[in-house]
Structures are given as structure tokens and as C-alpha cells.
């Protein structure tokens, strides 16, 4: 512990800059606290779902905070906050550093917001040192990462993955249309199609995010270097049998839809073991039965199935195995089986170049880097379509996330900020050099 603290006390000077160039940790904490005050509920949770008043208040606050530091900031057509230094050379690929400032309903203060505050601090440090021309860095807060309207809306838009159909069809759980929610905030949803970046305009994308799981905290590791982001598929599954009287229908003559669901749930661990990698996980997070009476044999079982793995081929194999298992169970039990695909996200590897840049910055502080996959989806996954990506995880105390209990020790936030700063400096210096060479 003693040694770790000493290691952290080293100044975070960049490879190409003087020792004055470093993160202002006190300002980072102050702005983190100021942002956490927006949408904070009585129970300490943060309530800033996408395109609500509090989400937009946070975005406008961020724009003003950035402008107060002499930076250029705007809310783009997708609702993303985009921040640059006025001295950022316009034609040089930027190193984009960011995350999101929207939250799940009653979420935590760190998820997304921490990464955005670190990004702002990195950009400010470079700007104030007069080095923005040599380090083209852009800080971003993406919109609707958490999925009020499907998730990662802003990063999909920037990556050019958003379609007119997405905009036309997206609604939230209450049936509010994306178009209407954005319009109510003075935004035109169609403009989200215009924020796509060209592949060669982003040198790299870097994101700091809480792990949202227990691995780092359990191991006592202060920082994680993400190697890949798991992909997923989400299905809405329906098993249909026949409603019968719970007293008079003999067991062997029933077509009990819940029996099918229960048998499938019991098979999940085996399916993951036989067809998934070690990172494979599957969850039935929602289930409902019809008619839904204690004295009726269930005719219909509807449930969600969320399956994740870090390997693309494995994920496909898991999908096929789950389908076969459900078909076999349905056949044996006289049920009908159908499913709708709700969402599919491809797994994405982080770039080896960025993993190494992050690891260099970690090792420099006398800490052994801990490589790990991300089980949760992130904006980085979308940006991977146009740029190399890298992610840094901070420990989530107790593995808690998406609640008021979400916490990262402040010394770990500071470490992540210093490491991200070093990596961003290294990559952005390289971007300027490459561009100069191309123009020469
Ligand atoms: Zn997040």
C-alpha cells in the first residue's frame, strides 16, 4: 500500500512535454462533483436518462464548463457534446477521448461521467500548456449510451452506423419516440445522420470507464487494461403450450410453457461450458407467464435471453446451441418455440497499439498491468468501426454498478486519469507527426 501511494505521487509528464504538463486532480474532482449534482436523487443515485431535462442540463453544463476553460464546445446533431481546443489543427486526425454523461434510471455517479470528466481534464491540460497544436485531442460525451432509445446512439452516429430506420423506429419503454424526445430538447433527430466521421479523421479512441464488475476490486488491482469488448445477442423468446386446470390436468398430459422455460434455464450452464469461452455469460432477466394464475397451467412463457462472449465465432455457435436446445425442449414437451432478435452487437478487440500505450503508462508508475475483457458493451465498440480503440477500467467497489452504490476509490480515478493522459499524449503526438509526414 505504502509503495503504491509513492508510485502514484510521480508527476504524469508526457513523453513529449515538460513536467508542468499534468492532470489537475483537484479540478477533476471538483468538476466530477459538480456534474454528479445534476440529476442526483434523494437516495444518492443519478437520474439522467437520455434526452431528459437532467441529461440535457448536464450536457449544457459541460459545454459551458469547457468554454470557461477557453475550449470550443458544442452539442452536435446526435446530442453528443464535442469539445476541442481552438488551437487543434483542423485537418489532423484527432485522438478522441470520451464516454457518456447520460445514466440508467437511478444509476451511479461514475458510469460514463468519470470518463468524460477525465477526457475534459486531459484536453484542458494540453490546451493550457499551449500544446493543442501538437496534441490534437477531442473530448466527447456520447448521447444515449445507456439505451433509453436502444443504446450507444451518439457513438453509432459518429461511427456512421446509425440508419434513418433507427431514428424513425426508436422508442423508449413508455412508447415515447426518439424523434419526439429530441425535439422536446430542441434537437432534430434527422441531424444525427450528419455527424458521422470519416475513418481517417480519428487517430484513436480512448475511454476510461468503471469495470462494473468485481474482478479488479476482488484482486486489489488498481487499474484494468481492456483487451476486448464482449459482443452480445438479446432475444425475446416465447414458448407456447396449453392452459389447463391446475387440479384436473394430469401431469403427463400437460403442455406447460413454464416447464420448458425452467428446463432451458437449467441447461444454460452446460450450454455455456460446452460452446462458450471462459468469458461467456447468459441471463434470463425478465420472464412472464400467461394466463398468470396460481391455479392455471401456464400456456405461454415469454422471456428475455441475453448472451455475451468476447469471440465472434463463439457467440454465433452459442446462438445456434441455444436455438437447438430450445427446439428440443419444445418438441419433447409439446410446446411451440419462437424468438425475435432484439439486439446483436459484434465483439470488438482493442487495438494492440493502444493496449501497449496504456500498459507503458501503467508500468511507469510501478504497477503491473492487469489485462481483462469487458463484459459490458461500450461506446468504444461502435467507434471501433472507424478507429483503433483502447479502454481503461477503474475498480468498481464490490462490483456494484447502475445504482447509488456505484463507487470507485478516488485514488484509482486519479491513477486512471494520469494513465489515460500519458496514452493520449503519446498517440496524439504520433498523429501530428504522421500528418506532417503526409503533407511533406
Ligand atoms: Zn457506461
mmCIF file of C-alpha atoms and ligand atoms in Angstrom, residues 99-100 111-112 145-146 207 209 212 378 402, ligand 1:
data_model
loop_
_atom_site.group_PDB
_atom_site.id
_atom_site.type_symbol
_atom_site.label_atom_id
_atom_site.label_comp_id
_atom_site.label_asym_id
_atom_site.label_seq_id
_atom_site.Cartn_x
_atom_site.Cartn_y
_atom_site.Cartn_z
ATOM 1 C CA UNK A 99 -17.557 8.304 -22.646
ATOM 2 C CA UNK A 100 -21.152 9.325 -21.841
ATOM 3 C CA UNK A 111 -20.569 5.243 -15.015
ATOM 4 C CA UNK A 112 -19.774 7.384 -18.049
ATOM 5 C CA UNK A 145 -25.205 5.231 -24.274
ATOM 6 C CA UNK A 146 -27.400 3.584 -21.665
ATOM 7 C CA UNK A 207 -12.241 5.612 -22.918
ATOM 8 C CA UNK A 209 -14.840 3.561 -17.517
ATOM 9 C CA UNK A 212 -18.897 -2.532 -13.382
ATOM 10 C CA UNK A 378 -19.427 0.456 -24.511
ATOM 11 C CA UNK A 402 -26.049 1.058 -12.156
HETATM 12 ZN ZN1 LIG B 1 -21.266 3.393 -19.093
#
